[in-house]
Short mmCIF file of C-alpha atoms and ligand atoms in Angstrom, two decimals:
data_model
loop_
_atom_site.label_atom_id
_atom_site.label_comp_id
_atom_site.label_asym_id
_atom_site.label_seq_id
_atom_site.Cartn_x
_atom_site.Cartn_y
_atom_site.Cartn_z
CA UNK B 3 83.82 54.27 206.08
CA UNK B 4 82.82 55.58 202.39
CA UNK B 5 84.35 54.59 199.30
CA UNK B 6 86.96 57.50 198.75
CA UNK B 7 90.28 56.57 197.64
CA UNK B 8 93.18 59.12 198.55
CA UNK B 9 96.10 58.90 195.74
CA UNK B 10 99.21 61.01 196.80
CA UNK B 11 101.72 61.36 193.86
CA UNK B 12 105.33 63.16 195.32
CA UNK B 13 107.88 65.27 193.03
CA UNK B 14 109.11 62.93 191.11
CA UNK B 15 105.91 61.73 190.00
CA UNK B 16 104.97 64.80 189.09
CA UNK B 17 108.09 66.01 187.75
CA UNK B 18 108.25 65.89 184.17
CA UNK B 19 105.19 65.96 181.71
CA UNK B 20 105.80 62.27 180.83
CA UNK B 21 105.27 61.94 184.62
CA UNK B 22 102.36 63.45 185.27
CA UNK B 23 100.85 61.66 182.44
CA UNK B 24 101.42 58.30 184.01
CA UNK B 25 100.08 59.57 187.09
CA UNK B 26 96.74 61.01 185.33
CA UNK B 27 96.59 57.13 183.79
CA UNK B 28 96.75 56.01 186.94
CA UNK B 29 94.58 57.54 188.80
CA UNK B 30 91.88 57.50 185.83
CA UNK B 31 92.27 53.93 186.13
CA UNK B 32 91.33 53.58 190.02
CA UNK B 33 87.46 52.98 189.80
CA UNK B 34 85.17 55.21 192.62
CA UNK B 35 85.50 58.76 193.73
CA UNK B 36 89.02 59.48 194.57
CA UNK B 37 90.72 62.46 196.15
CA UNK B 38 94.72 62.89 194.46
CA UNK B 39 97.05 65.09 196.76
CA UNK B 40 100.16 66.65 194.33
CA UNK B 41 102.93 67.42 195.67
CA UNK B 42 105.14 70.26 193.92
CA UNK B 43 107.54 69.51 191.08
CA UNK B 44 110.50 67.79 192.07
CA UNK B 45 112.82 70.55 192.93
CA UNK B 46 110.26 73.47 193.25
CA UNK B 47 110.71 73.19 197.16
CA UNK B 48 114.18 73.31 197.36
CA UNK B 49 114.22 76.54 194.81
CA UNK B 50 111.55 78.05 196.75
CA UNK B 51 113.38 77.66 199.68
CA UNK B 52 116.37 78.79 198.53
CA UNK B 53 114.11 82.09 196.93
CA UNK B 54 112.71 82.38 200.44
CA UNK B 55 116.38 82.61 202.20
CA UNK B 56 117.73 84.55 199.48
CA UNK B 57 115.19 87.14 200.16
CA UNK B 58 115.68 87.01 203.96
CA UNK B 59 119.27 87.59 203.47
CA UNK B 60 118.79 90.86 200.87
CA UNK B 61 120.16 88.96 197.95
CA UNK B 62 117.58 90.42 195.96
CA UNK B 63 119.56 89.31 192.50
CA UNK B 64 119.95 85.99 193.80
CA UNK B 65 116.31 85.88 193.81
CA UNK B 66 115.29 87.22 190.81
CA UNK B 67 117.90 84.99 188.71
CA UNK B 68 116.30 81.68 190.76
CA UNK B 69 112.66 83.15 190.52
CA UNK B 70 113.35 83.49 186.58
CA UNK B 71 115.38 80.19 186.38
CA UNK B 72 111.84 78.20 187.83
CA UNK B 73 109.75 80.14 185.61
CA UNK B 74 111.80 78.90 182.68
CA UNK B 75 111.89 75.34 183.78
CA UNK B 76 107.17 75.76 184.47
CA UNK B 77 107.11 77.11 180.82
CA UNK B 78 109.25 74.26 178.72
CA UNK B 79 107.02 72.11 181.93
CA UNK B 80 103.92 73.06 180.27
CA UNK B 81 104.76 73.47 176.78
CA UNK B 82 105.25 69.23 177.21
CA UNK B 83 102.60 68.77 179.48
CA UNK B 84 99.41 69.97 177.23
CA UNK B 85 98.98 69.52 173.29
CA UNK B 86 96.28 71.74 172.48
CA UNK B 87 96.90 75.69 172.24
CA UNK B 88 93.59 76.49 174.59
CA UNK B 89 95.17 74.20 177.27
CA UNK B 90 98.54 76.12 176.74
CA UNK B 91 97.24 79.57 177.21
CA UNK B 92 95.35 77.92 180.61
CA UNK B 93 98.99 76.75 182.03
CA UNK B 94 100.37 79.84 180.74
CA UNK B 95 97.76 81.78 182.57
CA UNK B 96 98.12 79.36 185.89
CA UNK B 97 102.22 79.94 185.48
CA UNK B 98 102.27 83.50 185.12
CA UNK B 99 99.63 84.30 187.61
CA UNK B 100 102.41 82.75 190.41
CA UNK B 101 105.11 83.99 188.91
CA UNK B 102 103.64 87.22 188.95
CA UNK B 103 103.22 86.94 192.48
CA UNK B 104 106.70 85.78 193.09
CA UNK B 105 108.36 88.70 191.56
CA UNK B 106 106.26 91.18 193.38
CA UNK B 107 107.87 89.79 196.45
CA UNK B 108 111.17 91.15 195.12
CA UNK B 109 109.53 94.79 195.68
CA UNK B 110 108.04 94.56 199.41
CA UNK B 111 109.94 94.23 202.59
CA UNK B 112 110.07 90.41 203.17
CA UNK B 113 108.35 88.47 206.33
CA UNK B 114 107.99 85.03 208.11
CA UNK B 115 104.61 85.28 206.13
CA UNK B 116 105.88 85.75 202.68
CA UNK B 117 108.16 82.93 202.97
CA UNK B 118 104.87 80.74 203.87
CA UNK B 119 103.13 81.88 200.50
CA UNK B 120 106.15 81.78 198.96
CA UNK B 121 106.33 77.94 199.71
CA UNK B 122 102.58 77.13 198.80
CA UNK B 123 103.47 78.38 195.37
CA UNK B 124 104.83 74.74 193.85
CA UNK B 125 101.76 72.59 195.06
CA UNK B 126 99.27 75.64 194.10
CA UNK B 127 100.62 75.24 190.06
CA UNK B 128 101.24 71.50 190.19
CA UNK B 129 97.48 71.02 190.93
CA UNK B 130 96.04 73.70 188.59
CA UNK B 131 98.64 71.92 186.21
CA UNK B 132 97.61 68.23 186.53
CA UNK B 133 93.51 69.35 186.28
CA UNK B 134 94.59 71.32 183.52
CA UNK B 135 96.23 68.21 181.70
CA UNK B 136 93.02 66.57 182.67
CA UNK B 137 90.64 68.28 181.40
CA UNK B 138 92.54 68.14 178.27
CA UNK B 139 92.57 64.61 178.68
CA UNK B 140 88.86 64.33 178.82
CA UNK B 141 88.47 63.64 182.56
CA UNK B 142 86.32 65.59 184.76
CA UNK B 143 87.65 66.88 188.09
CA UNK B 144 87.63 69.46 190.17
CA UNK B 145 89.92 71.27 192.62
CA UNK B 146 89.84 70.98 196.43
CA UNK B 147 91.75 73.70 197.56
CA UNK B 148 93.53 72.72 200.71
CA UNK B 149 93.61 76.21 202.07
CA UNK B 150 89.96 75.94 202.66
CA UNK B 151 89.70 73.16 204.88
CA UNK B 152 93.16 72.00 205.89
CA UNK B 153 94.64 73.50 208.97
CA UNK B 154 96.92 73.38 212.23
CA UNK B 155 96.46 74.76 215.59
CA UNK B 156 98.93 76.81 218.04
CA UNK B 157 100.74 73.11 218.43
CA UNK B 158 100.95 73.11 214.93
CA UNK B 159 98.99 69.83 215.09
CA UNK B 160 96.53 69.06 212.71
CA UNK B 161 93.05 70.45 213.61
CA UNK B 162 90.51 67.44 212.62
CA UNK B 163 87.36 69.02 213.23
CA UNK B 164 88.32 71.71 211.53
CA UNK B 165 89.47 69.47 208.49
CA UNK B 166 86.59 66.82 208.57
CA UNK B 167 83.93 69.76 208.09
CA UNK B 168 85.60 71.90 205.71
CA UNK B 169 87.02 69.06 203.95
CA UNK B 170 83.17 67.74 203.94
CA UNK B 171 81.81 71.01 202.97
CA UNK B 172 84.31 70.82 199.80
CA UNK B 173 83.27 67.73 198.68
CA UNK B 174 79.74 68.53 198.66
CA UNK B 175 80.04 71.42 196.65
CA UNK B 176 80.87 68.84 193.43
CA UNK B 177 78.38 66.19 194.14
CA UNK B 178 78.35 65.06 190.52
CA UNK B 179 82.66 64.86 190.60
CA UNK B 180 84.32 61.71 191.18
CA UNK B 181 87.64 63.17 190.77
CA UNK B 182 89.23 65.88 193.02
CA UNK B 183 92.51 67.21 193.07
CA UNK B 184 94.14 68.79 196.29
CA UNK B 185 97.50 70.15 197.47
CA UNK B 186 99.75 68.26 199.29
CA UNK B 187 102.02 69.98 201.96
CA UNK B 188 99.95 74.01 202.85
CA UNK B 189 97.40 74.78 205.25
CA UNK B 190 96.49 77.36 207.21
CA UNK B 191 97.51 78.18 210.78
CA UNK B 192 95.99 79.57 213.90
CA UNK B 193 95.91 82.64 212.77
CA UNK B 194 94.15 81.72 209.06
CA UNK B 195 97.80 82.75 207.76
CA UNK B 196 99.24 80.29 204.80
CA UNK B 197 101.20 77.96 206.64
CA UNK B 198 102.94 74.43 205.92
CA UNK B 199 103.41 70.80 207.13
CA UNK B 200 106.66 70.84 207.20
CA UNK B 201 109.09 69.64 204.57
CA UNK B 202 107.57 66.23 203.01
CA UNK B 203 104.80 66.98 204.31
CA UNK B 204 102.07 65.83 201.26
CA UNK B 205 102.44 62.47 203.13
CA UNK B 206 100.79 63.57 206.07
CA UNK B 207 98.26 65.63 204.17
CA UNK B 208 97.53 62.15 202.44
CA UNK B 209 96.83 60.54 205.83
CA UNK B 210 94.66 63.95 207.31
CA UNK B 211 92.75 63.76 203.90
CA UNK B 212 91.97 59.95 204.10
CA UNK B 213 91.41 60.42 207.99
CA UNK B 214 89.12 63.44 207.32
CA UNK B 215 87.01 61.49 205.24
CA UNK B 216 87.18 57.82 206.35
CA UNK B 217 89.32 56.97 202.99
CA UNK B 218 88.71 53.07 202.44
CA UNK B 219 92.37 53.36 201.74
CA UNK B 220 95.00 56.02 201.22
CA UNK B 221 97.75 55.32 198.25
CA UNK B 222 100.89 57.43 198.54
CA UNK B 223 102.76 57.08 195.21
CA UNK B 224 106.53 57.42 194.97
CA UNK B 225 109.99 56.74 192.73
CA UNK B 226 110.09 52.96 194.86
CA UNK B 227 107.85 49.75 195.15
CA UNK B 228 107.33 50.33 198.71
CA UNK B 229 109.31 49.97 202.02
CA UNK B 230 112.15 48.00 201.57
CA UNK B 231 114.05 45.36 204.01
CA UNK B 232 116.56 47.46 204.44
CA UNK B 233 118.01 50.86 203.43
CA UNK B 234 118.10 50.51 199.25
CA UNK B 235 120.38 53.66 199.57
CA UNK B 236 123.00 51.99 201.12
CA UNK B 237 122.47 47.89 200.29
CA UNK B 238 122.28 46.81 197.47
CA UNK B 239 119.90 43.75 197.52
CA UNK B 240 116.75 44.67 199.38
CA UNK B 241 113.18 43.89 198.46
CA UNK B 242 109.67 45.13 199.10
CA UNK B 243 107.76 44.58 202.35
CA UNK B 244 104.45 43.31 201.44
CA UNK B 245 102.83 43.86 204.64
CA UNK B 246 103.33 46.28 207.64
CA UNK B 247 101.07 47.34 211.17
CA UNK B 248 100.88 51.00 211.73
CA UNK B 249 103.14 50.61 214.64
CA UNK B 250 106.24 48.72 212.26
CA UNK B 251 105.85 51.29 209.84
CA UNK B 252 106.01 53.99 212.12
CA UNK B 253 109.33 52.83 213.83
CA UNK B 254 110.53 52.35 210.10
CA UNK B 255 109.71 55.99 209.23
CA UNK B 256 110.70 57.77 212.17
CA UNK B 257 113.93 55.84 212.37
CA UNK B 258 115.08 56.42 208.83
CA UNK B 259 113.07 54.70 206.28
CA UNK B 260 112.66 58.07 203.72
CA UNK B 261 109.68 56.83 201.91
CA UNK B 262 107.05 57.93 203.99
CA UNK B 263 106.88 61.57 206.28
CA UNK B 264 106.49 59.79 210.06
CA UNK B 265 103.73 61.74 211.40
CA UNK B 266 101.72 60.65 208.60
CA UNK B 267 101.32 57.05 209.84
CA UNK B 268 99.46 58.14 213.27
CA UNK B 269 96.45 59.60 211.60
CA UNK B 270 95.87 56.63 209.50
CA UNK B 271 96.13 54.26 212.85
CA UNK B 272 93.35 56.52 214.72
CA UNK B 273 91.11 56.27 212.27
CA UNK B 274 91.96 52.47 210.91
CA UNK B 275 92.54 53.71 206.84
CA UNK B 276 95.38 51.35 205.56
CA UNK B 277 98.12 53.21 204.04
CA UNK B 278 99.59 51.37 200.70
CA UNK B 279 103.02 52.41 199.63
CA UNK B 280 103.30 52.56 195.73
CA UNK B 281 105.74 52.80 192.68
CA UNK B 282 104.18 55.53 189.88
CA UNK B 283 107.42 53.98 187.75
CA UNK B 284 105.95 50.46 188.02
CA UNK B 285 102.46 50.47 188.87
CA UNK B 286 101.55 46.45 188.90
CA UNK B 287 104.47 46.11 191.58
CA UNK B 288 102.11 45.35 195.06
CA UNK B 289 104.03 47.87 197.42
CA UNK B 290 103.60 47.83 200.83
CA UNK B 291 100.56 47.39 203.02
CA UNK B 292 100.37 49.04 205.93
CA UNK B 293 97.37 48.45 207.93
CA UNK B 294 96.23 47.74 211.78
CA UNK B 295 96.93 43.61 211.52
CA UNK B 296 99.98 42.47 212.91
CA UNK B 297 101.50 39.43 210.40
CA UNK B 298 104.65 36.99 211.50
CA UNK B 299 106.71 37.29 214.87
CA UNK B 300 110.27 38.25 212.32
CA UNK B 301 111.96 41.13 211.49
CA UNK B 302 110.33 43.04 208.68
CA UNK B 303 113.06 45.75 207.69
CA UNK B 304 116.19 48.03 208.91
CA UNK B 305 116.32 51.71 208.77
CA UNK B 306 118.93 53.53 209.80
CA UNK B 307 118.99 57.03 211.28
CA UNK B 308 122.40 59.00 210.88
CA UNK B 309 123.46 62.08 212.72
CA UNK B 310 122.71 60.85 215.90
CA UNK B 311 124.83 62.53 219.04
CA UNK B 312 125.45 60.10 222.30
CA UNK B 313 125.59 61.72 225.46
CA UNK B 314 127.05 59.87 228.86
CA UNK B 315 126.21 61.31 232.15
CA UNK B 316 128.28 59.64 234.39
CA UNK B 317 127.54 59.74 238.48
CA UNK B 318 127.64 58.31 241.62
CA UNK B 319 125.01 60.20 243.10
CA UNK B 320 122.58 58.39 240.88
CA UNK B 321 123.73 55.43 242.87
CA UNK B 322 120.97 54.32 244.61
CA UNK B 323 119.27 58.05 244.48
CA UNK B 324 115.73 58.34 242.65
CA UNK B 325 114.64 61.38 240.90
CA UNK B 326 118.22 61.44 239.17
CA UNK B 327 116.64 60.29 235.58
CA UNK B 328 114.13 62.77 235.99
CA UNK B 329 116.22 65.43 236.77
CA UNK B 330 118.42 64.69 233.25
CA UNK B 331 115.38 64.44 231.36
CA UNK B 332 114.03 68.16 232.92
CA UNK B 333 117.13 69.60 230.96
CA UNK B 334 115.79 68.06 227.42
CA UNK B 335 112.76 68.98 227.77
CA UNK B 336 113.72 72.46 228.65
CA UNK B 337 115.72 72.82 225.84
CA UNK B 338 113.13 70.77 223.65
CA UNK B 339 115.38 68.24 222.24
CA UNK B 340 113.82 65.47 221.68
CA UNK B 341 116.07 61.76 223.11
CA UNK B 342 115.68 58.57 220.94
CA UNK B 343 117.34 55.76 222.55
CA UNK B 344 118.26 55.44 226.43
CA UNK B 345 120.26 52.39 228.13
CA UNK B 346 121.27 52.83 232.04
CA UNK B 347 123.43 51.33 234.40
CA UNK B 348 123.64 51.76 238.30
CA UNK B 349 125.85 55.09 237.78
CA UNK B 350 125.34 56.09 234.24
CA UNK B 351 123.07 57.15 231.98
CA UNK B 352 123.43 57.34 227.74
CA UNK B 353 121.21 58.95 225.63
CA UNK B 354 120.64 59.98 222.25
CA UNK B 355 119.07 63.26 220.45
CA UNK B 356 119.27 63.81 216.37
CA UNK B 357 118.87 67.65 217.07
CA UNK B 358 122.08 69.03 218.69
CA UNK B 359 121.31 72.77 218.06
CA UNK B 360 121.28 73.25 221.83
CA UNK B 361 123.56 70.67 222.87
CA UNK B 362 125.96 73.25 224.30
CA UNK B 363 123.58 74.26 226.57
CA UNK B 364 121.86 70.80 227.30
CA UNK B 365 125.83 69.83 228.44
CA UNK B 366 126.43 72.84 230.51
CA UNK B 367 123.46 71.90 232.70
CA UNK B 368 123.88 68.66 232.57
CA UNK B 369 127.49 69.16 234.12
CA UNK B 370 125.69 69.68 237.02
CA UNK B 371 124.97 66.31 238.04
CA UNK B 372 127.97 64.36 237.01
CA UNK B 373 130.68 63.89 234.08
CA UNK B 374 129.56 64.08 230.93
CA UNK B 375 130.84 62.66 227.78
CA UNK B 376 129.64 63.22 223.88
CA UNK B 377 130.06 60.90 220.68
CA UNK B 378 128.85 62.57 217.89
CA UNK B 379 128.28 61.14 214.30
CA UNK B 380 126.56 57.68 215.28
CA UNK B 381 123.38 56.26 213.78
CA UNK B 382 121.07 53.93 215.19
CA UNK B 383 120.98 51.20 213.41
CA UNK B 384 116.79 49.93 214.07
CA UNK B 385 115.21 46.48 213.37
CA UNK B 386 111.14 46.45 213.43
CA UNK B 387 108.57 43.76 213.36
CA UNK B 388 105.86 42.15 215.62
CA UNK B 389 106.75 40.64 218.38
CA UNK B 390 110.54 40.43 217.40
CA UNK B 391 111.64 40.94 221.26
CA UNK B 392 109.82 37.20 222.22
CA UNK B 393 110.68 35.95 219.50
CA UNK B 394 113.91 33.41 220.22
CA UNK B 395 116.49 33.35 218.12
CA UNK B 396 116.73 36.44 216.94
CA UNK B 397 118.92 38.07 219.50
CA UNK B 398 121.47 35.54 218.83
CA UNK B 399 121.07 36.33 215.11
CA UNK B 400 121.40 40.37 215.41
CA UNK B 401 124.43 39.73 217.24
CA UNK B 402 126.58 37.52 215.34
CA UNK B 403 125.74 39.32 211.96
CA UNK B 404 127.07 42.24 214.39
CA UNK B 405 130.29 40.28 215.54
CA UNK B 406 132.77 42.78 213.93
CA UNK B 407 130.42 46.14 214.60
CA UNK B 408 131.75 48.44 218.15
CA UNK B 409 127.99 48.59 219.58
CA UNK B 410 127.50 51.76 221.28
CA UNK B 411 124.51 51.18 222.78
CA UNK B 412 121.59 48.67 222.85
CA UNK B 413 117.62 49.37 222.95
CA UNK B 414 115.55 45.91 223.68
CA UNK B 415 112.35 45.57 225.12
CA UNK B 416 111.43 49.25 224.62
CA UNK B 417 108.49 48.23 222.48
CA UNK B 418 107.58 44.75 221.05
CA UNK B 419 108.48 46.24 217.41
CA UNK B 420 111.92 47.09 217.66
CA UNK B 421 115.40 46.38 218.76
CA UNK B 422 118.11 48.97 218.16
CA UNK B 423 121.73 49.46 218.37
CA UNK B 424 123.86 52.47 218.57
CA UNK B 425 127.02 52.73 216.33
CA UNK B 426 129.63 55.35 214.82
CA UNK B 427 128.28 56.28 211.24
CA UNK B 428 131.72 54.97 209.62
CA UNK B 429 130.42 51.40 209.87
CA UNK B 430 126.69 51.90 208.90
CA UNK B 431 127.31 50.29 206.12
CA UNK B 432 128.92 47.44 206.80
CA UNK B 433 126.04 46.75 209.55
CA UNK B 434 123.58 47.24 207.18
CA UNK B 435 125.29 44.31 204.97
CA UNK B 436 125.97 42.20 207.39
CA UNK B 437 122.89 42.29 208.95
CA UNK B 438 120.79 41.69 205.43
CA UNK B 439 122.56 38.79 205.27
CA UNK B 440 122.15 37.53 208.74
CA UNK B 441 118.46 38.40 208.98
CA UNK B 442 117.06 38.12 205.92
CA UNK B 443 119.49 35.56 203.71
CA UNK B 444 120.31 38.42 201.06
N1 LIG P 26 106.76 69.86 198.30
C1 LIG P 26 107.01 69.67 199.70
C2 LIG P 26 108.46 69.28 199.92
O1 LIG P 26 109.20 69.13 198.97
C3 LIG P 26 106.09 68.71 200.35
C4 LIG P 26 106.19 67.30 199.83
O2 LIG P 26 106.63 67.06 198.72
O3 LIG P 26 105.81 66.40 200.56
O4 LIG P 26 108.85 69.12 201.04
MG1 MG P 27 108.17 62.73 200.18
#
């Protein structure tokens, strides 16, 4: 292990100048070398996005008027940002260097490719920004630029050789720096193009980053004081977690809990780097700890995943008959649709997917083996912590906080982390409530 710190700050840390201030005290502040992953502006994504489809579609104007719109919004950024006039004409250099680039996409015929530089731009000026502001500021650093060591293969999965040496070689091109500065969110692909982690995806970066170079601990900074109880979206009382395992936060992440991107917890488990959840807004607040020990047999927190469709597959021939479950499952995985939660009786079969862009085609083959029934807009409701399904008690608990809930479907036993239920979206909400009361007295 060395003693790197990563800090990841997202959008809204960086968002306005006041922001990114705060986040240079901060991370000036942390004693020992320290590698800070930016995300873009808050917003920039979405506008590059939009740019991006805009483009796609021919609506050249469209383009240019949000193109000139983000260039407005990156000059009154920087004007805030930076006091002195030779740090201005550096931003302004940084700014119009992009932008430059931005509007010459206006003029070529527009590509899968394009779109990928198109979306690097926000992290690419957020960085040069924040160093920038730095330097100003009176603090060393230097720039790690992601597109030289961080990468995916033809899986799109990370590739961590490729990462730990470039990232390595990097690093030892500023041995006097204690401060570096990457992007969050770009790489490059298989074939060295500019490529992303998909949206949210500084997170993960984060965890590659700390991975990549045995990080004594990895700090993603956002807008709340870590993972909360339940979903603060929705409740209105909820409260920090102090302490997580990899495996609770990972349930919490994948099955709702929009703090943290969920790929970015597995990473940090392989290579043991605990993963603290922070507040840039309040600083002293603790967070969340997420780490490889496993604290107190209770439930931890709620998340809750909406858009869910449930599909029944109703038969007799799976009556005694093996092979039958496999058979269903061949048709998901042909159509690559992932399934989430799965109960079965002797003749039926539910499921659940979050991705029904092929689910006309997963029912037409599914036909095939029995009737089929499908309840869209349901969320699964899912309750994580160590142990909870040996833990007595807490069954009984889930279920009379549930009393007045239709249950759709139940998941137990499936891991010793989590217990899930299945119900329409309309009462979410009053789940949520009742079961932050039941569980956890608030
Ligand atoms: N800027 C990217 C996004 O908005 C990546 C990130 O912020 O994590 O998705
Ligand atoms: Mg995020």
């Amino acid at each position: 292990m060395s003693n790197i710190k990563v800090l990841k700050f997202g959008g809204t840390s960086v968002g306005k100048p006041s922001s990114m201030h705060m986040v240079a005290k901060i991370v000036t502040e942390t004693p020992g070398p320290k590698i800070v992953v930016l995300s873009a502006l808050s917003g920039t994504t979405n506008s590059l996005v939009k740019i991006g489809e805009d483009l796609t579609a021919g609506k050249h104007a469209d383009a240019s008027a949000e193109i000139e719109s983000l260039y407005t919004h990156y000059l009154q950024f920087q004007d805030k940002l930076v006091q002195k006039d030779v740090s201005k004409a550096k931003a302004q250099y940084v700014i119009n260097e992009h932008f430059t680039f931005m509007r010459s996409l206006l003029k070529v015929p527009f590509n899968d490719n394009f779109t990928k530089e198109l979306l690097a731009q926000g992290e690419l000026m957020s960085t040069k920004l924040f160093s920038i502001y730095l330097e100003e500021a009176g603090f060393r650093n230097a720039i790690l630029p992601a597109l030289e060591f961080m990468a995916i293969d033809e899986n799109d999965e990370p590739n961590m050789d490729f990462i730990i040496d470039n990232l390595g070689t990097q690093l030892r091109k500023h041995p006097e720096e204690e401060l570096f500065i990457t992007q969050g969110y770009i790489c490059l692909n298989a074939d060295q193009k500019i490529d992303n982690l998909k949206r949210g995806g500084s997170d993960y970066t984060a965890s590659l980053v700390g991975a990549a170079c045995y990080a004594e601990l990895v700090q993603i900074w956002t807008d709340i004081d870590g993972m909360h109880n339940n979903d603060p979206r929705v409740v209105s009382n909820t409260r920090p977690v102090a302490e997580l395992s990899f495996d609770e936060a990972s349930e919490l992440a994948y099955f709702g809990a929009k703090i943290l991107h969920p790929s970015s917890i597995l990473p940090a488990k392989q290579y043991n780097i605990p993963v603290q959840l922070k507040n840039t807004m309040e600083p002293e607040a603790y967070g969340t700890m997420i780490s490889s020990q496993e604290k107190n047999k209770t439930i931890k927190a709620i998340a809750a995943k909406d858009g869910i469709t449930a599909i029944k597959i109703k038969s007799t021939r799976m009556l005694l008959a093996y092979g039958f479950l496999s058979r269903v499952f061949d048709v998901f995985e042909k159509f690559k649709t992932p399934i989430d939660m799965i109960t079965t009786s002797e003749v039926a079969v539910s499921l659940t997917i979050d991705n029904d862009a092929r689910l006309t085609e997963i029912l037409d083959a599914l036909e095939a083996f029995g009737s089929v029934t499908v309840d869209p807009n349901q969320s699964i409701i899912c309750m994580v912590g160590n142990d909870v399904v040996r833990e007595k008690g807490i069954v009984k608990k889930i279920f009379d906080s549930l009393e007045d809930i239709p249950i759709r479907m139940i998941s137990y036993g499936g891991s010793k982390y989590n217990i899930s239920v299945l119900t329409e979206t309309q009462y979410k909400k009053k789940a949520l409530i009742a079961l932050n009361k039941g569980l956890f007295g608030l």
